[in-house]
Structures are given as structure tokens and as C-alpha cells.
Short mmCIF file of C-alpha atoms and ligand atoms in Angstrom, two decimals:
data_model
loop_
_atom_site.label_atom_id
_atom_site.label_comp_id
_atom_site.label_asym_id
_atom_site.label_seq_id
_atom_site.Cartn_x
_atom_site.Cartn_y
_atom_site.Cartn_z
CA MET B 1152 96.91 111.65 121.70
CA LYS B 1153 99.18 114.03 120.23
CA LEU B 1154 100.22 113.68 116.50
CA ASN B 1155 103.80 115.47 115.67
CA LEU B 1156 102.91 116.30 111.92
CA LEU B 1157 105.58 117.18 109.37
CA VAL B 1158 104.15 119.42 106.78
CA VAL B 1159 106.18 119.63 103.67
CA ALA B 1160 103.62 121.47 101.22
CA GLY B 1161 106.22 122.00 98.69
CA ASP B 1162 105.39 123.65 94.90
CA GLY B 1163 102.42 125.18 92.96
CA ILE B 1164 98.75 123.64 94.13
CA GLY B 1165 100.79 122.04 96.99
CA PRO B 1166 100.35 124.65 99.47
CA GLU B 1167 96.84 125.67 98.91
CA VAL B 1168 95.44 122.07 99.19
CA THR B 1169 97.49 121.33 102.13
CA ASN B 1170 96.13 124.23 104.17
CA GLU B 1171 92.75 122.87 103.76
CA ALA B 1172 93.76 119.45 104.64
CA ILE B 1173 95.40 120.63 107.71
CA SER B 1174 92.61 122.66 108.85
CA VAL B 1175 90.24 119.86 108.66
CA MET B 1176 92.22 117.56 110.30
CA ARG B 1177 92.73 120.15 113.24
CA LEU B 1178 89.08 120.45 113.60
CA VAL B 1179 88.31 116.80 113.69
CA MET B 1180 91.24 115.96 116.36
CA SER B 1181 90.20 119.10 118.56
CA HIS B 1182 87.11 117.50 118.78
CA GLY B 1183 87.99 114.41 119.89
CA GLY B 1184 90.33 116.02 122.44
CA HIS B 1185 93.57 115.45 120.42
CA GLU B 1186 96.22 117.62 119.47
CA LEU B 1187 97.94 118.01 116.05
CA ALA B 1188 101.18 119.52 116.45
CA VAL B 1189 102.29 120.48 112.79
CA THR B 1190 106.11 121.32 111.82
CA GLU B 1191 106.54 123.37 108.39
CA LYS B 1192 109.64 122.76 106.31
CA ARG B 1193 110.41 123.09 102.68
CA ILE B 1194 110.91 120.53 99.85
CA GLY B 1195 111.35 120.67 95.99
CA GLY B 1196 111.55 123.64 93.99
CA ILE B 1197 110.91 126.23 96.67
CA ALA B 1198 113.56 124.48 98.62
CA ILE B 1199 115.95 124.74 95.68
CA ASP B 1200 115.21 128.40 95.40
CA THR B 1201 116.02 129.11 99.05
CA ASP B 1202 118.33 126.24 99.88
CA GLY B 1203 119.99 124.94 96.55
CA THR B 1204 118.82 121.52 97.31
CA PRO B 1205 115.27 119.91 96.76
CA LEU B 1206 115.45 118.07 100.03
CA PRO B 1207 117.23 120.32 102.75
CA ALA B 1208 118.91 118.29 105.21
CA ASP B 1209 116.68 119.83 108.22
CA THR B 1210 113.43 118.85 106.37
CA LEU B 1211 114.92 115.22 106.10
CA GLN B 1212 115.97 115.43 109.96
CA ALA B 1213 112.49 116.57 110.87
CA ALA B 1214 110.93 114.02 108.70
CA LEU B 1215 112.76 111.37 110.58
CA ALA B 1216 111.82 112.95 113.79
CA SER B 1217 108.03 113.33 112.99
CA ASP B 1218 105.23 110.84 113.73
CA ALA B 1219 104.29 111.15 110.07
CA VAL B 1220 104.96 113.44 107.13
CA PHE B 1221 102.31 114.95 104.95
CA LEU B 1222 103.22 116.19 101.51
CA GLY B 1223 101.29 118.45 99.00
CA ALA B 1224 103.32 118.26 95.81
CA VAL B 1225 106.40 119.33 94.11
CA GLY B 1226 107.63 120.46 90.79
CA GLY B 1227 106.86 123.30 88.45
CA ILE B 1228 108.21 124.69 84.78
CA LYS B 1229 110.41 127.04 86.41
CA TRP B 1230 112.87 124.12 87.37
CA ASN B 1231 112.07 121.67 84.53
CA ALA B 1232 115.40 122.88 82.72
CA LEU B 1233 117.53 121.43 85.62
CA PRO B 1234 119.16 117.83 85.43
CA PRO B 1235 116.76 115.04 86.87
CA ASN B 1236 118.96 114.28 89.74
CA THR B 1237 118.67 117.85 90.98
CA ARG B 1238 115.10 118.66 90.04
CA PRO B 1239 111.98 119.04 92.70
CA GLU B 1240 110.93 115.53 92.19
CA ALA B 1241 114.46 113.99 93.30
CA GLY B 1242 113.56 115.72 96.57
CA LEU B 1243 110.51 113.40 96.75
CA LEU B 1244 112.42 110.33 95.53
CA GLN B 1245 115.07 110.85 97.98
CA LEU B 1246 112.45 111.65 101.06
CA ARG B 1247 110.57 108.24 100.07
CA ALA B 1248 113.63 106.24 100.04
CA SER B 1249 114.74 108.07 103.42
CA LEU B 1250 111.56 107.14 105.08
CA GLY B 1251 111.54 103.80 103.46
CA GLY B 1252 108.12 102.90 103.29
CA PHE B 1253 107.40 99.73 100.94
CA ALA B 1254 103.81 99.59 100.87
CA ASN B 1255 101.86 102.23 98.67
CA LEU B 1256 98.12 102.27 99.74
CA ARG B 1257 95.93 104.13 97.32
CA PRO B 1258 92.15 104.03 97.29
CA ALA B 1259 89.74 104.01 94.39
CA PHE B 1260 86.05 104.57 94.71
CA ALA B 1261 82.89 105.74 93.51
CA SER B 1262 79.35 106.54 94.26
CA LYS B 1263 76.41 107.90 92.74
CA GLU B 1264 77.90 111.36 93.66
CA LEU B 1265 81.07 110.52 91.73
CA ALA B 1266 79.92 108.59 89.01
CA VAL B 1267 79.15 111.63 87.09
CA ASN B 1268 82.50 112.62 87.00
CA SER B 1269 83.82 108.97 85.42
CA PRO B 1270 83.80 108.29 81.73
CA LEU B 1271 82.55 104.98 83.08
CA LYS B 1272 79.04 103.93 83.33
CA PRO B 1273 77.47 104.87 86.79
CA ASP B 1274 75.70 101.34 86.97
CA ILE B 1275 79.04 99.72 86.68
CA ILE B 1276 81.28 101.85 89.26
CA ASP B 1277 78.46 102.87 91.50
CA GLY B 1278 79.47 101.52 94.88
CA ALA B 1279 83.37 100.56 93.95
CA ASP B 1280 85.45 100.66 96.95
CA ILE B 1281 89.13 99.28 96.16
CA LEU B 1282 92.34 99.65 98.17
CA PHE B 1283 95.60 99.01 95.98
CA VAL B 1284 98.42 97.87 98.09
CA ARG B 1285 101.65 98.41 95.68
CA GLU B 1286 105.00 97.20 96.89
CA LEU B 1287 107.11 100.16 96.16
CA LEU B 1288 110.94 99.45 96.62
CA GLY B 1289 111.49 96.49 94.69
CA GLY B 1290 110.59 94.87 91.27
CA LEU B 1291 111.55 96.34 88.07
CA TYR B 1292 111.97 99.69 89.30
CA PHE B 1293 115.19 98.99 91.62
CA GLY B 1294 116.40 95.35 90.40
CA ALA B 1295 120.05 95.14 89.11
CA PRO B 1296 121.46 94.46 86.25
CA ARG B 1297 119.93 97.80 84.55
CA GLU B 1298 121.44 99.59 81.52
CA TRP B 1299 120.82 101.21 78.24
CA ASN B 1300 124.02 100.19 76.39
CA LYS B 1301 123.89 103.01 73.69
CA ASP B 1302 126.94 101.01 71.84
CA THR B 1303 125.01 97.86 71.44
CA GLY B 1304 121.90 99.17 71.10
CA GLU B 1305 120.43 97.01 74.18
CA ALA B 1306 118.89 98.04 77.15
CA TRP B 1307 117.37 95.81 80.18
CA ASN B 1308 116.04 96.06 83.42
CA THR B 1309 115.71 93.21 86.13
CA MET B 1310 112.54 92.31 87.84
CA ARG B 1311 113.40 90.83 91.22
CA TYR B 1312 112.04 90.18 94.53
CA THR B 1313 113.11 88.39 97.69
CA ARG B 1314 110.64 86.12 99.36
CA ASP B 1315 111.06 88.89 102.75
CA GLU B 1316 109.90 91.80 100.43
CA ILE B 1317 107.08 89.71 99.57
CA VAL B 1318 105.80 88.67 102.81
CA ARG B 1319 106.07 91.62 104.48
CA VAL B 1320 104.01 93.61 101.68
CA ALA B 1321 101.38 90.84 101.47
CA ARG B 1322 100.87 91.06 105.14
CA ILE B 1323 99.95 94.58 105.08
CA ALA B 1324 97.35 93.66 102.43
CA PHE B 1325 95.77 90.67 104.36
CA GLN B 1326 95.67 92.98 107.70
CA LEU B 1327 94.11 95.86 105.74
CA ALA B 1328 91.47 93.29 104.07
CA GLN B 1329 90.72 92.11 107.80
CA LYS B 1330 89.36 95.56 108.60
CA ARG B 1331 87.49 95.95 105.11
CA ARG B 1332 85.64 93.16 103.34
CA LYS B 1333 87.83 90.59 103.83
CA LYS B 1334 89.00 90.11 100.25
CA VAL B 1335 92.62 90.19 98.68
CA THR B 1336 93.26 89.84 95.03
CA SER B 1337 96.84 89.45 94.14
CA VAL B 1338 97.89 90.28 90.97
CA ASP B 1339 100.84 89.08 88.99
CA LYS B 1340 102.00 87.16 85.66
CA ALA B 1341 102.57 83.74 87.04
CA ASN B 1342 102.07 82.17 83.63
CA VAL B 1343 105.13 83.63 82.18
CA LEU B 1344 107.41 85.20 84.72
CA GLU B 1345 109.41 83.24 87.81
CA VAL B 1346 109.62 86.24 89.83
CA SER B 1347 105.42 85.88 89.78
CA GLN B 1348 105.79 82.29 90.44
CA LEU B 1349 107.50 83.40 93.42
CA TRP B 1350 105.12 86.34 94.22
CA ARG B 1351 101.94 83.80 93.87
CA ALA B 1352 103.57 81.07 95.93
CA THR B 1353 104.38 83.65 98.85
CA VAL B 1354 101.32 85.40 98.92
CA THR B 1355 99.61 81.70 99.15
CA GLU B 1356 101.76 81.03 102.16
CA VAL B 1357 100.97 84.14 103.98
CA ALA B 1358 97.29 84.13 103.20
CA LYS B 1359 97.46 80.96 105.58
CA GLU B 1360 98.10 83.15 108.79
CA PHE B 1361 94.65 85.11 107.93
CA PRO B 1362 92.08 82.40 107.66
CA ASN B 1363 89.10 85.01 107.64
CA VAL B 1364 90.37 86.73 104.30
CA ALA B 1365 89.79 85.24 101.10
CA LEU B 1366 92.55 85.08 98.46
CA GLU B 1367 92.13 85.20 94.57
CA HIS B 1368 94.87 85.25 92.12
CA GLN B 1369 94.56 87.09 88.82
CA LEU B 1370 96.92 87.83 85.85
CA VAL B 1371 97.69 91.33 85.11
CA ASP B 1372 96.47 91.44 81.75
CA SER B 1373 93.11 90.26 82.71
CA MET B 1374 92.98 92.25 85.88
CA ALA B 1375 93.52 95.72 83.61
CA MET B 1376 90.28 94.66 82.06
CA LEU B 1377 88.31 93.28 85.05
CA LEU B 1378 88.95 96.51 87.03
CA MET B 1379 87.23 98.44 84.30
CA THR B 1380 84.10 95.95 83.66
CA SER B 1381 83.34 94.59 87.43
CA PRO B 1382 85.20 97.06 89.70
CA ARG B 1383 82.74 96.22 92.53
CA ASN B 1384 84.08 92.42 92.81
CA TYR B 1385 87.51 93.97 94.52
CA ASP B 1386 88.42 94.84 97.84
CA VAL B 1387 92.22 95.12 98.54
CA VAL B 1388 94.22 94.71 95.42
CA LEU B 1389 97.86 93.62 96.48
CA THR B 1390 100.61 93.98 93.41
CA GLU B 1391 104.30 94.47 92.69
CA ASN B 1392 105.72 97.70 91.82
CA LEU B 1393 105.22 97.88 88.01
CA PHE B 1394 101.59 96.42 87.72
CA GLY B 1395 100.54 98.54 90.87
CA ASP B 1396 101.94 101.78 89.34
CA ILE B 1397 99.70 100.90 85.96
CA LEU B 1398 96.83 99.22 87.59
CA SER B 1399 96.33 102.13 90.30
CA ASP B 1400 96.48 104.94 87.75
CA GLU B 1401 94.04 102.96 85.54
CA SER B 1402 91.80 103.01 88.53
CA ALA B 1403 92.05 106.42 89.27
CA VAL B 1404 89.30 106.56 86.39
CA ILE B 1405 86.79 105.06 88.41
CA THR B 1406 86.78 107.97 90.91
CA GLY B 1407 86.94 110.67 87.95
CA SER B 1408 89.63 113.10 88.80
CA LEU B 1409 93.23 112.95 89.89
CA GLY B 1410 92.13 115.84 92.44
CA MET B 1411 89.81 113.37 94.32
CA LEU B 1412 92.61 110.70 95.18
CA PRO B 1413 94.65 110.27 98.38
CA SER B 1414 97.73 107.73 99.48
CA ALA B 1415 99.74 106.61 102.06
CA THR B 1416 103.10 105.06 101.91
CA ILE B 1417 103.54 102.80 105.29
CA GLY B 1418 106.08 100.26 106.50
CA GLY B 1419 109.12 102.14 106.72
CA LYS B 1420 110.50 104.58 109.62
CA VAL B 1421 107.93 107.18 109.27
CA ASN B 1422 104.76 106.83 106.99
CA LEU B 1423 104.33 109.42 104.29
CA TYR B 1424 101.02 110.72 103.05
CA GLU B 1425 100.11 112.54 99.81
CA PRO B 1426 97.39 113.11 97.44
CA ILE B 1427 98.14 111.43 94.19
CA HIS B 1428 98.19 114.59 91.98
CA GLY B 1429 101.11 116.91 91.11
CA SER B 1430 101.76 120.46 91.64
CA ALA B 1431 99.49 121.26 88.73
CA PRO B 1432 101.14 124.60 87.49
CA ASP B 1433 98.49 125.20 85.01
CA ILE B 1434 95.83 126.18 88.21
CA ALA B 1435 98.31 127.03 90.76
CA GLY B 1436 97.75 130.41 92.40
CA LYS B 1437 94.15 130.71 91.24
CA ASN B 1438 92.21 129.19 94.30
CA ILE B 1439 90.54 126.58 91.99
CA ALA B 1440 92.55 123.46 92.97
CA ASN B 1441 90.49 120.73 94.23
CA PRO B 1442 91.39 120.30 97.67
CA LEU B 1443 89.24 116.77 98.52
CA GLY B 1444 92.45 114.33 97.43
CA ALA B 1445 94.58 116.02 100.12
CA ILE B 1446 91.62 116.28 102.81
CA LEU B 1447 90.72 112.45 102.15
CA THR B 1448 95.06 112.04 102.61
CA GLY B 1449 94.53 113.69 106.05
CA ALA B 1450 92.00 110.96 106.80
CA LEU B 1451 94.34 108.31 105.93
CA VAL B 1452 97.00 110.02 108.16
CA LEU B 1453 94.44 109.75 111.09
CA ARG B 1454 93.74 106.03 110.30
CA HIS B 1455 97.30 104.77 109.94
CA SER B 1456 99.56 106.96 111.97
CA ALA B 1457 97.23 108.23 114.74
CA GLY B 1458 94.86 105.16 115.31
CA LEU B 1459 91.71 107.58 115.05
CA GLU B 1460 89.42 105.29 112.74
CA ALA B 1461 86.25 107.14 113.81
CA GLU B 1462 87.84 110.48 112.95
CA ALA B 1463 89.04 109.27 109.40
CA VAL B 1464 85.45 108.15 108.85
CA ALA B 1465 84.15 111.30 109.79
CA ILE B 1466 86.28 113.22 107.44
CA GLU B 1467 85.31 110.64 104.70
CA THR B 1468 81.69 111.31 105.17
CA ALA B 1469 81.82 114.72 105.22
CA VAL B 1470 83.43 114.83 101.78
CA LEU B 1471 80.74 112.54 100.63
CA LYS B 1472 77.96 114.94 102.23
CA VAL B 1473 79.63 117.60 100.17
CA LEU B 1474 79.35 116.14 97.06
CA GLU B 1475 76.09 114.64 97.74
CA ALA B 1476 74.68 118.14 98.49
CA GLY B 1477 75.91 119.27 94.88
CA PHE B 1478 79.20 121.23 95.93
CA ARG B 1479 81.96 120.81 93.34
CA THR B 1480 85.52 122.31 92.25
CA ALA B 1481 85.92 123.16 88.69
CA ASP B 1482 87.64 119.85 87.89
CA LEU B 1483 84.70 117.77 89.06
CA ALA B 1484 81.82 119.87 87.68
CA ARG B 1485 83.71 119.89 84.25
CA GLY B 1486 81.23 123.13 83.22
CA ASN B 1487 78.04 121.22 84.24
CA THR B 1488 75.85 124.14 85.34
CA SER B 1489 73.65 122.07 87.76
CA PHE B 1490 76.37 122.32 90.48
CA ASN B 1491 77.33 124.51 92.92
CA VAL B 1492 81.08 125.45 92.06
CA LEU B 1493 83.27 126.57 94.75
CA GLY B 1494 87.14 127.37 94.86
CA THR B 1495 89.94 125.63 97.02
CA THR B 1496 89.22 127.45 100.18
CA GLN B 1497 85.31 127.42 99.94
CA MET B 1498 85.45 123.73 99.29
CA GLY B 1499 87.86 123.43 102.63
CA GLN B 1500 84.98 125.59 104.55
CA LYS B 1501 82.11 123.65 103.34
CA VAL B 1502 83.78 120.25 104.47
CA ARG B 1503 84.83 121.80 107.82
CA GLU B 1504 80.80 123.06 108.15
CA THR B 1505 79.56 119.64 107.34
CA LEU B 1506 82.15 118.08 109.98
CA THR B 1507 81.14 120.75 112.36
CA SER B 1508 77.38 119.70 112.15
CA GLN B 1509 78.11 115.95 111.72
CA LEU B 1510 80.04 116.16 114.85
CA ALA B 1511 77.83 117.82 116.87
CA LEU B 1512 75.33 115.32 116.52
CA THR B 1513 78.02 112.55 117.89
P1 NAD L 3067 99.24 117.46 87.69
O1 NAD L 3067 98.79 115.80 88.44
O2 NAD L 3067 100.29 118.27 88.62
O3 NAD L 3067 98.41 117.88 86.89
C1 NAD L 3067 97.66 116.96 86.02
C2 NAD L 3067 96.21 117.57 85.52
O4 NAD L 3067 95.61 117.58 86.51
C3 NAD L 3067 96.47 119.12 85.26
O5 NAD L 3067 95.63 119.71 84.39
C4 NAD L 3067 95.93 120.13 86.76
O6 NAD L 3067 95.54 120.96 86.59
C5 NAD L 3067 95.06 118.68 86.77
N1 NAD L 3067 94.87 118.58 88.60
C6 NAD L 3067 96.10 118.04 89.43
N2 NAD L 3067 95.43 117.98 90.80
C7 NAD L 3067 94.42 118.66 90.62
C8 NAD L 3067 93.59 119.22 91.63
N3 NAD L 3067 93.90 118.81 92.88
N4 NAD L 3067 92.55 119.89 91.49
C9 NAD L 3067 92.28 119.90 90.15
N5 NAD L 3067 92.84 119.78 89.09
C10 NAD L 3067 93.88 119.16 89.32
O7 NAD L 3067 100.36 116.46 86.71
P2 NAD L 3067 101.53 117.01 85.63
O8 NAD L 3067 100.62 118.36 85.11
O9 NAD L 3067 101.90 115.79 85.00
O10 NAD L 3067 102.71 117.51 86.57
C11 NAD L 3067 102.61 119.03 87.10
C12 NAD L 3067 103.99 118.86 88.00
O11 NAD L 3067 103.82 118.09 89.20
C13 NAD L 3067 105.28 118.28 87.08
O12 NAD L 3067 106.37 119.00 87.71
C14 NAD L 3067 105.37 117.23 87.94
O13 NAD L 3067 106.61 116.28 87.71
C15 NAD L 3067 104.97 116.97 89.30
N6 NAD L 3067 104.44 115.90 89.86
C16 NAD L 3067 104.38 115.82 91.31
C17 NAD L 3067 103.94 114.91 91.89
C18 NAD L 3067 104.02 114.70 93.48
O14 NAD L 3067 104.56 115.72 93.80
N7 NAD L 3067 103.81 113.88 93.75
C19 NAD L 3067 103.05 113.79 91.14
C20 NAD L 3067 103.05 113.96 89.75
C21 NAD L 3067 103.48 115.15 89.13
#
């Protein structure tokens, strides 16, 4: 197969980690006789500097014409003084809205090798493997009316969902659970909120289409605690927008570093893939950024936009093997001298070497 990938590497460490991810994807795809056709465009601060806008029209056009979009990161101190709607981050929000993805997938995982990076006890998190499916276009962030009335000293937002918005994201959660451990935990606040009662009733209805997947409901407040005390109990966690924002960041603690986590936004015209971290201006240009979140994002591209599951698993396995062998970037080693600390490009190279010997065995 041929995958037409638009790469918008962006600012700060974006280009550094993206380079490593693309070369890992290229290696694994070419081994299987597949072609990765990459087009590169500007987004974020670099686009403001050269094109005067954080999302140039040709970038958006190329995104809509591609099979998938891979984003590094946007933002930086240089552009912080700009008004919010012209800043680098506005370009990313516009891109997300134009691509229309409504299901944001964020894995959180831990293994013996990663457990040392987490402040949580290894025996609690070892083996945790959760996939958050967060609704991205509805709820409190988009609902109207919304206002801050400075005259009266009141402000309000609206948590609104339609049945159809819940059905489409729930179906994605159940479909993904079918390929995993066949359990969906739907999170809401149905003891207090009507919108959560609709959420719970609709998810229960959708579950009937997937009789081989177990469904449980949890209230968001107790779920925040359960994720930290028994993360191994969860497979796919389905949430509305705000609850998912909070719970998926909380669960990043399980994996231990922002630099490890990939994400995918699917369901719209074109899927958008990005490591969850930002442009990390404090470490940009130093060749010390962790590229593993971006490399694991590459695995999600292969899984969700190219149908190359074996290749996606090969990348994920290679990353774990590199960690098992004691290699770390500085954010993961945190001064622990027992690790072999690698820079960004060296870590990318180590993953490619591991993949090459892994693929030679298949
Ligand atoms: P950040 O994720 O860039 O950095 C937070 C901390 O984590 C920093 O100490 C950074 O050095 C570290 N870190 C992040 N990624 C890392 C990696 N791969 N390897 C090693 N360490 C890593 O978040 P921030 O500092 O709040 O934001 C910096 C800029 O990025 C801001 O302009 C912000 O708006 C932007 N941002 C962009 C995105 C995006 O593009 N999706 C997401 C979040 C923040």
C-alpha cells in the first residue's frame, strides 16, 4: 500500500522528534513492501514567521488531500505575546476543527521497564494498558450559551451533547475494544448531570451492538481515584470531552513522561496524529528530546490509517525492547546513572537498529 502522509513538524522539538518517527515508519513500511509518501508543510510559529498565519492555506489544503496528518508540536516563547487567535496554537485548533476528528485516542501504559519512570508504585502499574477514547468536538468546550459577563460578575458554559454525537464516539470505543481486551468503561456524572444520563443511556444502547464487549459505567470522581489505585482493571475508557481531558492527563503519570505518549484523532475527514507533548522550548535544539512518543505516534498512523497492524506492533515492540535493554533519554533517566542515556537522534537510531534485527527474524 501507499500512504500519503502530510507532515507538519511545527516548532521547538517538533521537527527533532518528527524526523525520528518518520524514519522509523519508513523503515518498517519499506520492509513490508509499502510506500510512505511524505509531503512537508508549515504550521505554528514557523508559519507565522514565513507566511504571516499559523495555518497557511496550502497547509490546510495539503492536509485535506492527504491520507493522514502527522503533527510534531507548535508554540514557543517567541510568539507568546501574540493575541490568542493568532498564536501558533490557534493553527493547531483550526487544523483539528477542519479535519473534523471527534474521537481522540490516547493510550496510557506501563511495564516493568517504564515503572521506574512513574511516581506510582511499580506493583500497581506494571502491565497497565489503557486506551482513552475522548469525545473531542462536543460538551462544555463547545456548548452554547457561553459567556463571562463582567458587568454582572457571572460566567457560564454549557455541557451539551446530542444522542448522535454520543453514538458515533461510543461505536469507535467498542470497535477498538473488540480488538483489545473487550471491555469498555464509560465515564460520566449521571448521579448529578442530565447530559450524563443521556450519555449513559446512549452508551448502554450502543453496547447492544457489541455483545462480545463488556460495558461498565463509572462516575468520574471515583474513576479519578480508581485509575491510580487499580489501573490494570481498565481496557478502553470512553469519556466526554472535559472528563477525558482531565483523566487522560492524570493517567499520563502511569507512563511516567510526557515524552512517551502518542495520540490519534480519528472519525473526521482525515485522521490527525500527534505526540501529546508540546514544543518544549526549554530543551529544543539540544538533541535531548525524547522521540519515543512521536515514534509510538507513527505506530498509531500505521494501525489506524494504513491498516498495518503487524507493522504498528513491530514499532511498539522495538520501543519496549530498547527500554528493556536499559537505554533512556534524559527525561526518562532522571539522573539515574544505571541507564545508558541517549540523545534524540541516537534513540531514533537505536529503535531502527532494534527493528532491523526484529524484522530480520520474521
Ligand atoms: P511541553 O509539553 O512542551 O513541555 C512540558 C515539559 O515536558 C517541559 O519541561 C519539557 O522539556 C518536557 N517535555 C515535553 N516533551 C518532551 C519530550 N519529548 N522529551 C523530553 N521532555 C519533554 O509543554 P509546555 O512547556 O506547557 O508548552 C510549551 C509550548 O508548547 C507552549 O507554547 C504550548 O502552548 C505548546 N504546546 C503545544 C502542544 C501541541 O503542539 N500539541 C501541546 C502542549 C503545549
